[in-house]
Amino acid sequence: MASAGWSSTVASSRLGVYVHLLSAQVRSQAQYGTSFAIDVVGSIAFGLLDVVTVVVLFRVSPTLAGFTFPEVFLMTALASSAFAIADLLVGNVERLRFYVRTGLLDAVLVRPLGALLQLAAMDVAPRRVGRVAFGIAMVALAAVQARLALGPAGLALLAIAPVAGAVIFAAVFVASASVAFWWVESGEMANAVTYGGHDFAAYPVSIYGALMRRAFAYGLGFAFVSYYPALALLGRADPLGAPAALGYCSPLFAVAAAALAGLVWRTGVRHYRSTGS
Amino acid sequence: MTVIEAAGLRKEFVVRTRSGWLRRRTRMVGAVNGIDLRVERGETLGYIGPNGAGKSTTLKMMTGVLFPSAGRLRVCGFEPVPQRIQLARRIGVVFGQRSQLWWDLPLGDSFALLRHVYGVPAGDHAERLARCRRLLDLDAFLDAPVRQLSLGQRMRGELTAALLHSPEVLFLDEPTIGLDVLSKQAVRTFLTSLGATGDTTLVLTTHDLADIERLCRRLVVVDHGRIVHDGSLEDLHARYRSRRRVVVELDEPLPAPLALPGVSVESVQADGRRITYALDGDAATAGELVTRLGAIAALRDISVLEPDIEDVVARLYTDRPGAPSA
């Protein structure tokens, strides 16, 4: 009891610091007078693009690898909302390579806060809230459209799948950004995995070739973001033969992915080389 | 109480150079090659050395930024990188080139944010801030965004930011670099008074030897990642036989050259009416020289020049480690 109380105090004070850092960031950005409203609209447009792509696809073909429009739309909605949440929270860790290259990470490392927490707060883009809201609306719409008849377990999965997916994306964001600790000129490689992963997760895994499937669906685990949860919600069997309960395992997979990403990050921090003087 | 303890501290970097079309050669370059150092609480230590000597690398290992390749290191009892967060609460860091301040916000906002970052009670924070405002004259630019501050103003802000959580050790990496004379003066005066309290240990790297003369009792000179001198400024002069100079102005040239052990003539000007003597270590004193001169000639003016630390250090850098015999 005592230790639980203590750790929750620590957590809440950390959260407090994070909120202070976030508000500082928001005030900094307000200095430049760009219209927050326009930025939010722009961010929603990204979500809209996901919808348009699926709609256009289904104007060409009535089904996609045996899946109907509402079924694929559910996958797209889950992928889109998960990505939007991850992008809002840690999307900017890809800026790590800039901080490593310039040595600015030094200033981050001498403060008594986790480096990842600080980086996440330093470059947060509040406009991305728009895409998160849009993504959540998409999930609700998709659930209605697919006429999901859900029990308590199903409803819980529907609520938790975007969060678990967000954790998986966040893990990929962090792990791929960590590459900059070893290889400063990693360029856009991290973006290829993260944005590529989002596009991959928007469609049923079964449409991809074996190589892509192995790398993205199973290797990086993007199948757990949308495909497996959607199958479980729809009550459909996986044409590729995976067990039906796998959809309910995505939170577990997310926790494992986050732990692995944390390990990669911490190892990376030890490899940090800084720059001269 | 020992606040910094380093034994056999090393840091090597992997350097890859292109040696062929696709081939790359990898070699290890030692930036810090075995440093042993103990710093006690309240000491003021100047860390100097030529560019690339390993000063900043050492400081970064001590502050938890870089993980040592080998050796033992404890700062405030912590192992810097693995216990980085605990250590960060106990130390203050001013890296001249890496700001701790929020670039686009008023300076005062940065101080308020740092209070939350370090979890400092509001009363303590207000008290320390008030002290810094008075001593560093911050009031005139407390409301200006950091990006609009002059370098001197910003450095005063950085110093305040590093001290608001009352650190046991303050690390300063080239705190006076690029500052104008007045700002340098302000920073040095402030650090002198901070060092004088004996509560805060100061470790600073610098290229400006006036910083050392003003601030540091103890001087550590590094070259090629090794310590080549560790002691007071006087020790350094003694070791390198730094020579004080006495310049005398006479009414008439000397009737005969003066012979005194440990004294040599460095130059004769103005038809023999201005003579510069060099005094060798403790063999002769300026008083003795002046007395002897006064007996044989009429003295108009006398000045004593202290040894120039720049000269000593320049000599130190050109010597290879272990070369000096004194």
XYZ file of C-alpha atoms in Angstrom:
603
model
C 0.000 0.000 0.000
C 2.625 2.450 1.099
C 4.790 1.785 -1.905
C 1.811 2.045 -4.257
C 0.960 5.428 -2.745
C 4.529 6.578 -3.130
C 4.795 5.504 -6.743
C 1.514 7.172 -7.636
C 2.762 10.426 -6.090
C 5.889 10.168 -8.190
C 3.794 9.450 -11.260
C 1.499 12.389 -10.639
C 4.393 14.781 -9.997
C 6.073 13.567 -13.182
C 2.838 14.121 -15.008
C 2.751 17.599 -13.491
C 6.218 18.386 -14.837
C 5.225 17.021 -18.231
C 2.164 19.279 -18.286
C 4.335 22.281 -17.395
C 6.795 21.427 -20.155
C 3.940 20.973 -22.627
C 2.389 24.306 -21.768
C 5.795 25.974 -22.185
C 5.994 24.437 -25.642
C 2.533 25.631 -26.547
C 3.368 29.162 -25.354
C 6.614 29.081 -27.357
C 4.759 28.147 -30.505
C 2.153 30.821 -29.864
C 5.023 33.341 -30.107
C 5.156 32.738 -33.811
C 1.503 33.551 -34.284
C 0.641 30.738 -36.654
C -3.027 30.001 -36.511
C -3.685 26.999 -34.340
C -7.053 26.552 -36.044
C -5.494 26.279 -39.508
C -2.951 23.773 -38.199
C -5.696 21.631 -36.704
C -7.609 21.650 -39.980
C -4.425 20.624 -41.794
C -3.920 17.766 -39.381
C -7.505 16.564 -39.868
C -6.865 16.569 -43.609
C -4.297 13.817 -43.084
C -6.961 11.662 -41.442
C -9.382 12.492 -44.233
C -6.842 11.271 -46.750
C -6.922 7.826 -45.115
C -10.689 7.689 -45.646
C -10.511 8.900 -49.234
C -7.917 6.253 -50.123
C -10.139 3.408 -48.912
C -13.215 4.834 -50.596
C -11.371 5.160 -53.910
C -10.067 1.597 -53.638
C -13.561 0.240 -53.187
C -14.878 2.146 -56.185
C -12.547 -0.037 -58.246
C -13.248 -3.345 -56.577
C -16.192 -4.502 -54.402
C -13.941 -6.514 -52.066
C -10.312 -6.466 -51.036
C -8.802 -9.904 -50.433
C -12.287 -11.077 -49.473
C -13.015 -8.174 -47.120
C -15.901 -5.775 -47.668
C -15.713 -1.992 -47.418
C -17.012 -1.729 -43.807
C -14.529 -4.398 -42.702
C -11.524 -2.717 -44.289
C -12.752 0.669 -43.099
C -12.662 -0.627 -39.523
C -9.018 -1.602 -39.998
C -8.218 1.772 -41.521
C -9.963 3.550 -38.648
C -8.066 1.561 -36.026
C -4.729 2.162 -37.763
C -5.474 5.838 -38.279
C -6.525 6.538 -34.699
C -3.623 4.525 -33.237
C -1.138 6.341 -35.423
C -2.645 9.745 -34.594
C -2.316 9.156 -30.844
C 1.287 7.926 -31.142
C 2.155 10.790 -33.470
C 0.743 13.326 -31.018
C 2.669 11.933 -28.057
C 6.029 10.838 -29.450
C 5.934 11.651 -33.165
C 8.699 14.150 -32.640
C 11.313 11.768 -31.271
C 12.491 11.464 -34.846
C 13.992 14.908 -34.180
C 16.451 13.009 -32.004
C 18.910 12.826 -34.881
C 18.966 16.619 -34.951
C 19.664 16.770 -31.209
C 22.364 14.120 -31.516
C 24.018 15.761 -34.505
C 24.141 19.184 -32.862
C 24.948 17.896 -29.374
C 21.847 19.619 -27.982
C 20.983 16.371 -26.255
C 23.636 17.324 -23.663
C 21.284 19.941 -22.241
C 18.516 17.337 -22.028
C 20.703 14.782 -20.263
C 21.769 17.089 -17.441
C 18.195 17.574 -16.257
C 16.626 15.268 -13.663
C 13.977 13.933 -16.028
C 13.838 11.053 -18.460
C 15.353 12.051 -21.787
C 12.465 10.538 -23.736
C 9.869 12.406 -21.695
C 11.700 15.683 -22.286
C 12.084 15.130 -26.021
C 8.412 14.185 -26.319
C 7.445 17.407 -24.533
C 9.980 19.623 -26.289
C 8.660 19.267 -29.789
C 5.070 18.338 -29.205
C 2.734 19.524 -31.944
C -0.646 20.250 -30.306
C -2.299 20.623 -33.701
C -2.177 16.819 -33.979
C -5.051 16.706 -31.506
C -7.243 17.283 -34.566
C -6.181 14.054 -36.165
C -6.679 12.119 -32.942
C -10.263 13.396 -32.634
C -10.888 12.567 -36.265
C -9.413 9.084 -35.824
C -11.646 8.337 -32.846
C -14.690 9.525 -34.787
C -13.625 7.206 -37.617
C -13.539 4.216 -35.235
C -17.045 5.010 -33.975
C -18.357 5.412 -37.511
C -16.687 2.203 -38.643
C -18.180 0.284 -35.714
C -21.652 1.501 -36.660
C -21.150 0.862 -40.357
C -19.893 -2.660 -39.830
C -22.945 -3.294 -37.602
C -20.739 -4.712 -34.876
C -22.741 -6.608 -32.286
C -20.384 -6.449 -29.337
C -20.529 -7.939 -25.873
C -18.603 -6.392 -22.971
C -15.335 -8.027 -24.092
C -15.816 -6.731 -27.629
C -16.589 -3.210 -26.436
C -13.513 -3.260 -24.247
C -11.421 -4.379 -27.199
C -12.880 -1.632 -29.385
C -11.886 0.957 -26.798
C -8.479 -0.472 -26.068
C -7.367 -1.390 -29.593
C -6.535 2.210 -30.643
C -4.534 2.656 -27.422
C -2.655 -0.620 -27.817
C -2.029 0.262 -31.453
C -0.755 3.668 -30.374
C 1.685 2.022 -27.970
C 2.926 -0.243 -30.773
C 3.418 2.736 -33.093
C 5.066 4.694 -30.283
C 7.470 1.806 -29.675
C 8.341 1.790 -33.364
C 8.788 5.590 -33.343
C 11.150 5.393 -30.368
C 13.121 2.352 -31.490
C 13.601 3.638 -35.021
C 14.560 7.112 -33.782
C 17.139 5.499 -31.463
C 19.094 4.437 -34.535
C 20.423 8.018 -34.537
C 22.438 7.234 -31.393
C 24.576 4.842 -33.426
C 24.153 6.266 -36.881
C 23.626 10.011 -37.030
C 23.051 10.122 -40.774
C 20.118 7.742 -40.542
C 18.127 10.207 -42.662
C 14.496 9.394 -43.350
C 14.883 5.707 -42.539
C 12.871 6.032 -39.331
C 10.024 7.706 -41.228
C 9.935 4.882 -43.749
C 9.187 2.426 -40.950
C 6.704 4.581 -39.038
C 4.714 6.132 -41.879
C 5.119 2.943 -43.891
C 3.781 1.000 -40.920
C 0.735 3.235 -40.751
C -0.057 2.684 -44.425
C 0.537 -1.039 -44.033
C -1.797 -1.345 -41.046
C -4.638 0.446 -42.849
C -5.388 -2.671 -44.982
C -5.857 -6.398 -44.360
C -2.557 -8.187 -43.971
C -3.680 -10.816 -46.463
C -3.361 -8.404 -49.413
C 0.419 -8.209 -49.038
C 3.081 -10.515 -50.416
C 4.804 -12.989 -48.127
C 7.950 -10.906 -47.669
C 6.129 -7.687 -46.704
C 3.864 -9.674 -44.445
C 6.737 -11.258 -42.606
C 8.597 -7.986 -42.161
C 5.767 -5.602 -41.267
C 2.885 -7.726 -39.969
C 4.848 -10.207 -37.868
C 8.357 -8.775 -37.590
C 7.356 -5.277 -36.537
C 3.982 -6.453 -35.268
C 1.760 -4.069 -37.227
C -0.815 -6.872 -37.587
C -1.603 -6.295 -33.910
C -2.471 -2.643 -34.543
C -5.555 -3.175 -36.663
C -5.773 -6.491 -38.479
C -6.074 -8.953 -35.579
C -8.266 -6.666 -33.406
C -10.547 -5.993 -36.384
C -10.911 -9.721 -37.099
C -11.822 -10.336 -33.454
C -14.346 -7.472 -33.483
C -15.870 -8.670 -36.751
C -15.911 -12.285 -35.580
C -14.117 -13.342 -38.733
C -11.511 -16.062 -39.032
C -8.105 -15.094 -40.340
C -7.776 -16.284 -43.945
C -4.118 -16.829 -43.111
C -5.057 -19.150 -40.263
C -4.049 -17.223 -37.155
C -6.049 -18.077 -34.004
C -9.113 -15.876 -33.431
C -8.073 -14.849 -29.913
C -4.991 -13.082 -31.263
C -6.950 -9.826 -31.528
C -7.312 -9.771 -27.765
C -3.558 -10.180 -27.388
C -2.664 -6.852 -28.920
C -2.373 -5.047 -25.523
C 0.080 -7.728 -24.414
C 2.059 -7.353 -27.587
C 2.007 -3.577 -27.101
C 3.506 -3.879 -23.620
C 6.251 -6.166 -24.919
C 6.982 -3.769 -27.795
C 7.175 -0.811 -25.411
C 9.590 -2.685 -23.129
C 11.800 -3.582 -26.066
C 11.773 -0.011 -27.377
C 12.678 1.251 -23.899
C 15.644 -1.102 -23.828
C 16.835 0.054 -27.248
C 16.467 3.670 -26.155
C 18.425 3.211 -22.918
C 21.185 1.354 -24.712
C 21.255 4.166 -27.249
C 21.621 6.851 -24.580
C 24.730 5.026 -23.358
C 26.136 5.154 -26.845
C 25.534 8.851 -27.185
C 28.757 10.526 -28.325
C 27.887 14.184 -27.994
C 29.892 16.660 -30.081
C 33.050 18.667 -29.569
C 33.193 21.212 -26.724
C 33.958 15.112 1.797
C 34.968 13.963 -1.651
C 32.489 15.063 -4.291
C 34.310 13.875 -7.410
C 36.375 10.751 -7.585
C 37.875 9.527 -10.837
C 40.320 6.673 -11.210
C 41.752 5.512 -14.507
C 38.955 7.315 -16.327
C 38.987 6.795 -20.084
C 36.850 7.626 -23.059
C 37.502 6.311 -26.519
C 35.579 7.133 -29.645
C 35.266 5.032 -32.751
C 36.353 7.029 -35.746
C 35.517 5.732 -39.205
C 37.407 7.054 -42.151
C 36.773 6.213 -45.737
C 39.805 4.361 -47.032
C 38.521 3.055 -50.308
C 35.549 3.026 -52.578
C 33.261 1.298 -50.140
C 35.755 0.314 -47.530
C 35.905 2.086 -44.240
C 38.684 1.973 -41.741
C 37.701 1.939 -38.087
C 40.040 3.036 -35.392
C 39.725 3.954 -31.752
C 40.758 7.411 -30.698
C 41.319 8.107 -27.035
C 39.880 11.457 -25.944
C 40.543 10.830 -22.262
C 43.388 8.460 -21.498
C 43.373 7.627 -17.819
C 42.498 10.470 -15.480
C 42.843 10.238 -11.710
C 41.261 13.060 -9.802
C 39.766 13.743 -6.391
C 37.858 16.922 -5.723
C 36.786 17.807 -2.205
C 33.701 19.755 -1.276
C 34.066 23.529 -1.618
C 37.067 23.397 -3.922
C 37.278 25.642 -6.946
C 38.982 23.784 -9.704
C 40.089 25.130 -13.057
C 40.406 22.601 -15.812
C 42.485 23.822 -18.698
C 44.126 22.399 -21.767
C 44.456 23.034 -25.491
C 41.592 22.315 -27.867
C 40.982 18.583 -28.099
C 42.757 17.826 -24.816
C 39.684 16.064 -23.428
C 38.355 18.759 -21.104
C 34.787 18.774 -22.327
C 34.701 14.996 -22.672
C 35.739 14.672 -19.032
C 33.117 17.173 -17.938
C 30.464 15.332 -19.930
C 31.366 12.062 -18.258
C 31.123 13.731 -14.854
C 27.706 15.208 -15.609
C 26.184 11.947 -16.866
C 26.094 12.849 -20.546
C 28.771 10.424 -21.732
C 29.387 6.897 -20.537
C 33.075 6.234 -19.771
C 34.888 3.563 -21.780
C 36.813 2.467 -18.695
C 37.699 3.491 -15.179
C 35.830 4.413 -12.053
C 33.873 7.619 -11.635
C 31.707 8.872 -8.773
C 30.171 12.306 -8.522
C 28.323 13.118 -5.274
C 28.523 9.384 -4.638
C 26.660 8.487 -7.837
C 27.750 6.687 -10.946
C 26.945 9.402 -13.485
C 25.224 7.708 -16.450
C 23.369 4.862 -14.697
C 22.262 7.215 -11.895
C 21.903 10.223 -14.131
C 18.608 11.482 -12.747
C 19.628 11.344 -9.067
C 22.910 13.015 -9.980
C 21.184 15.735 -12.014
C 19.359 16.938 -8.904
C 22.661 17.482 -7.106
C 24.679 19.218 -9.804
C 24.343 22.355 -11.865
C 25.667 22.597 -15.377
C 26.476 25.595 -17.537
C 27.567 24.551 -20.994
C 28.359 27.787 -22.812
C 27.052 26.462 -26.110
C 24.039 24.448 -24.934
C 21.385 26.544 -23.340
C 19.227 25.372 -20.442
C 16.748 28.152 -21.153
C 13.568 28.135 -23.232
C 14.534 30.095 -26.307
C 11.156 31.643 -27.122
C 9.900 32.346 -23.617
C 10.693 35.218 -21.242
C 13.729 34.494 -19.087
C 11.584 34.482 -15.957
C 9.407 31.681 -17.401
C 12.455 29.448 -17.736
C 13.202 29.907 -14.061
C 9.620 29.052 -13.148
C 9.744 25.916 -15.324
C 13.030 24.795 -13.812
C 11.442 24.978 -10.385
C 9.006 22.275 -11.520
C 11.682 20.272 -13.330
C 13.817 20.086 -10.185
C 10.899 20.013 -7.748
C 12.192 22.934 -5.672
C 9.882 24.242 -2.893
C 8.453 27.655 -3.854
C 9.993 29.481 -0.883
C 13.548 28.216 -1.526
C 13.178 28.973 -5.194
C 12.039 32.562 -4.594
C 14.879 33.166 -2.162
C 17.593 31.863 -4.496
C 16.135 33.685 -7.454
C 16.036 36.953 -5.511
C 19.701 36.525 -4.632
C 20.705 35.890 -8.248
C 18.583 38.810 -9.453
C 20.444 41.095 -7.104
C 23.951 39.759 -7.719
C 23.623 39.292 -11.463
C 21.419 42.292 -12.132
C 18.726 40.344 -13.964
C 15.740 42.615 -13.447
C 16.237 44.659 -16.590
C 15.724 41.664 -18.896
C 13.707 39.177 -16.862
C 10.655 39.673 -19.089
C 12.472 39.521 -22.422
C 12.384 36.331 -24.505
C 15.693 34.504 -24.231
C 16.300 34.731 -27.970
C 16.476 38.533 -27.651
C 19.092 38.570 -24.886
C 22.705 39.504 -25.481
C 25.241 36.771 -24.866
C 26.262 38.369 -21.578
C 22.662 38.588 -20.389
C 21.988 35.033 -21.454
C 25.036 33.743 -19.604
C 23.835 35.453 -16.449
C 20.503 33.719 -17.024
C 22.258 30.352 -17.509
C 24.145 30.785 -14.246
C 20.919 31.500 -12.397
C 19.204 28.533 -14.053
C 22.019 26.230 -12.928
C 21.847 27.398 -9.309
C 18.133 27.529 -8.495
C 18.124 23.968 -7.151
C 21.169 24.720 -4.985
C 23.560 22.189 -6.515
C 26.498 20.738 -4.593
C 28.726 20.930 -7.640
C 28.553 23.491 -10.396
C 30.164 22.485 -13.686
C 30.958 25.308 -16.063
C 32.199 24.666 -19.579
C 33.859 27.850 -20.817
C 31.541 30.213 -18.957
C 33.195 33.409 -20.185
C 33.705 32.493 -23.830
C 32.665 35.299 -26.158
C 31.665 37.695 -23.378
C 32.637 41.357 -23.326
C 34.865 42.715 -20.581
C 32.033 43.870 -18.340
C 30.080 40.639 -18.580
C 33.214 38.622 -17.905
C 33.768 40.761 -14.847
C 30.201 40.200 -13.643
C 30.428 36.432 -14.133
C 33.803 36.184 -12.389
C 32.741 38.313 -9.448
C 29.634 36.221 -9.027
C 31.536 32.938 -9.198
C 34.166 34.213 -6.802
C 31.531 35.003 -4.201
C 29.879 31.637 -4.832
C 33.187 29.815 -4.375
C 33.967 31.808 -1.241
C 30.964 30.392 0.630
C 32.619 26.961 0.551
C 29.286 25.148 0.050
C 29.417 24.802 -3.689
C 32.205 23.011 -5.481
C 33.095 24.706 -8.748
C 34.640 22.890 -11.689
C 35.261 25.018 -14.729
C 36.977 24.598 -18.051
C 38.281 27.649 -19.749
C 40.671 29.045 -22.297
C 40.729 32.376 -20.532
C 43.522 32.167 -18.014
C 42.298 35.287 -16.278
C 39.343 33.145 -15.141
C 41.820 30.824 -13.472
C 43.812 33.602 -11.841
C 40.688 35.187 -10.455
C 38.760 32.092 -9.448
C 40.690 28.919 -8.993
C 42.870 27.794 -6.133
C 43.526 24.552 -7.894
C 44.537 24.133 -11.461
C 44.404 20.925 -13.463
C 46.080 21.019 -16.842
C 45.242 18.279 -19.325
C 46.869 17.472 -22.602
C 46.221 14.510 -24.875
C 43.676 13.207 -22.402
C 46.088 13.069 -19.450
C 46.683 15.296 -16.480
C 50.033 17.053 -16.852
C 49.694 19.316 -13.836
C 47.541 19.263 -10.732
C 48.196 21.887 -8.090
C 48.072 25.582 -7.364
C 49.031 28.296 -9.792
C 52.159 28.959 -7.699
C 53.157 25.301 -7.990
C 52.878 25.625 -11.720
C 55.135 28.666 -11.793
C 57.645 26.999 -9.507
C 57.666 23.855 -11.561
C 58.208 25.660 -14.810
C 60.677 28.188 -13.345
C 58.470 31.092 -14.259
C 60.412 34.261 -13.843
C 59.295 37.491 -12.334
C 60.688 40.608 -13.943
C 61.867 43.845 -12.427
C 62.008 46.902 -14.629
C 64.101 49.790 -13.285
C 64.459 53.304 -14.657
C 67.662 55.110 -13.806
C 68.857 58.721 -14.048
C 72.161 57.601 -15.510
C 73.300 54.269 -16.982
C 74.936 51.931 -14.479
C 78.659 52.468 -13.970
C 79.230 48.711 -14.012
C 76.923 45.696 -14.630
C 75.341 44.299 -11.490
C 76.243 40.743 -10.567
C 73.746 38.997 -8.297
C 73.028 35.262 -8.205
C 69.713 34.341 -9.821
C 69.377 37.677 -11.601
C 69.952 38.117 -15.290
C 69.537 41.078 -17.578
C 66.784 40.546 -20.068
C 66.941 43.816 -21.953
C 68.529 47.256 -21.835
C 66.729 50.227 -23.348
C 66.885 54.030 -23.487
C 70.697 54.152 -23.616
C 71.016 51.996 -20.539
C 68.555 54.008 -18.461
C 65.841 51.314 -18.504
C 66.881 47.799 -17.597
C 64.700 44.694 -17.335
C 65.983 42.026 -14.972
C 64.636 38.507 -14.772
C 64.544 36.844 -11.355
C 65.094 33.145 -11.200
C 62.701 31.448 -8.796
C 63.610 31.887 -5.128
C 67.324 32.508 -5.676
C 66.885 36.273 -5.601
C 64.229 38.679 -4.392
C 63.111 41.921 -5.965
C 63.904 43.728 -2.697
C 67.493 42.522 -2.719
C 67.945 43.611 -6.313
C 66.515 47.069 -5.675
C 68.653 47.576 -2.576
C 71.813 46.674 -4.472
C 70.877 48.909 -7.384
C 70.042 51.797 -5.078
C 73.542 51.602 -3.641
C 75.236 52.159 -6.981
C 72.769 54.286 -8.978
C 69.891 56.761 -8.631
C 66.551 54.996 -9.161
C 63.675 56.890 -10.779
C 61.050 54.172 -11.035
C 60.632 50.493 -10.337
C 57.991 48.015 -11.477
C 57.660 44.314 -10.785
C 55.975 42.115 -13.410
C 54.377 38.886 -12.261
C 55.038 35.839 -14.424
C 52.659 35.549 -17.298
C 50.439 32.516 -16.944
C 49.854 32.415 -20.690
C 53.568 31.852 -21.232
C 53.702 29.087 -18.672
C 50.730 27.300 -20.113
C 51.957 27.695 -23.662
C 55.200 26.051 -22.551
C 53.244 23.323 -20.843
C 51.245 22.523 -23.984
C 54.328 22.254 -26.149
C 56.102 19.915 -23.706
C 55.186 16.276 -23.997
C 53.741 14.694 -20.873
C 56.468 13.782 -18.428
C 59.062 15.855 -20.244
C 59.619 18.630 -17.684
C 62.333 17.739 -15.215
C 61.614 20.347 -12.563
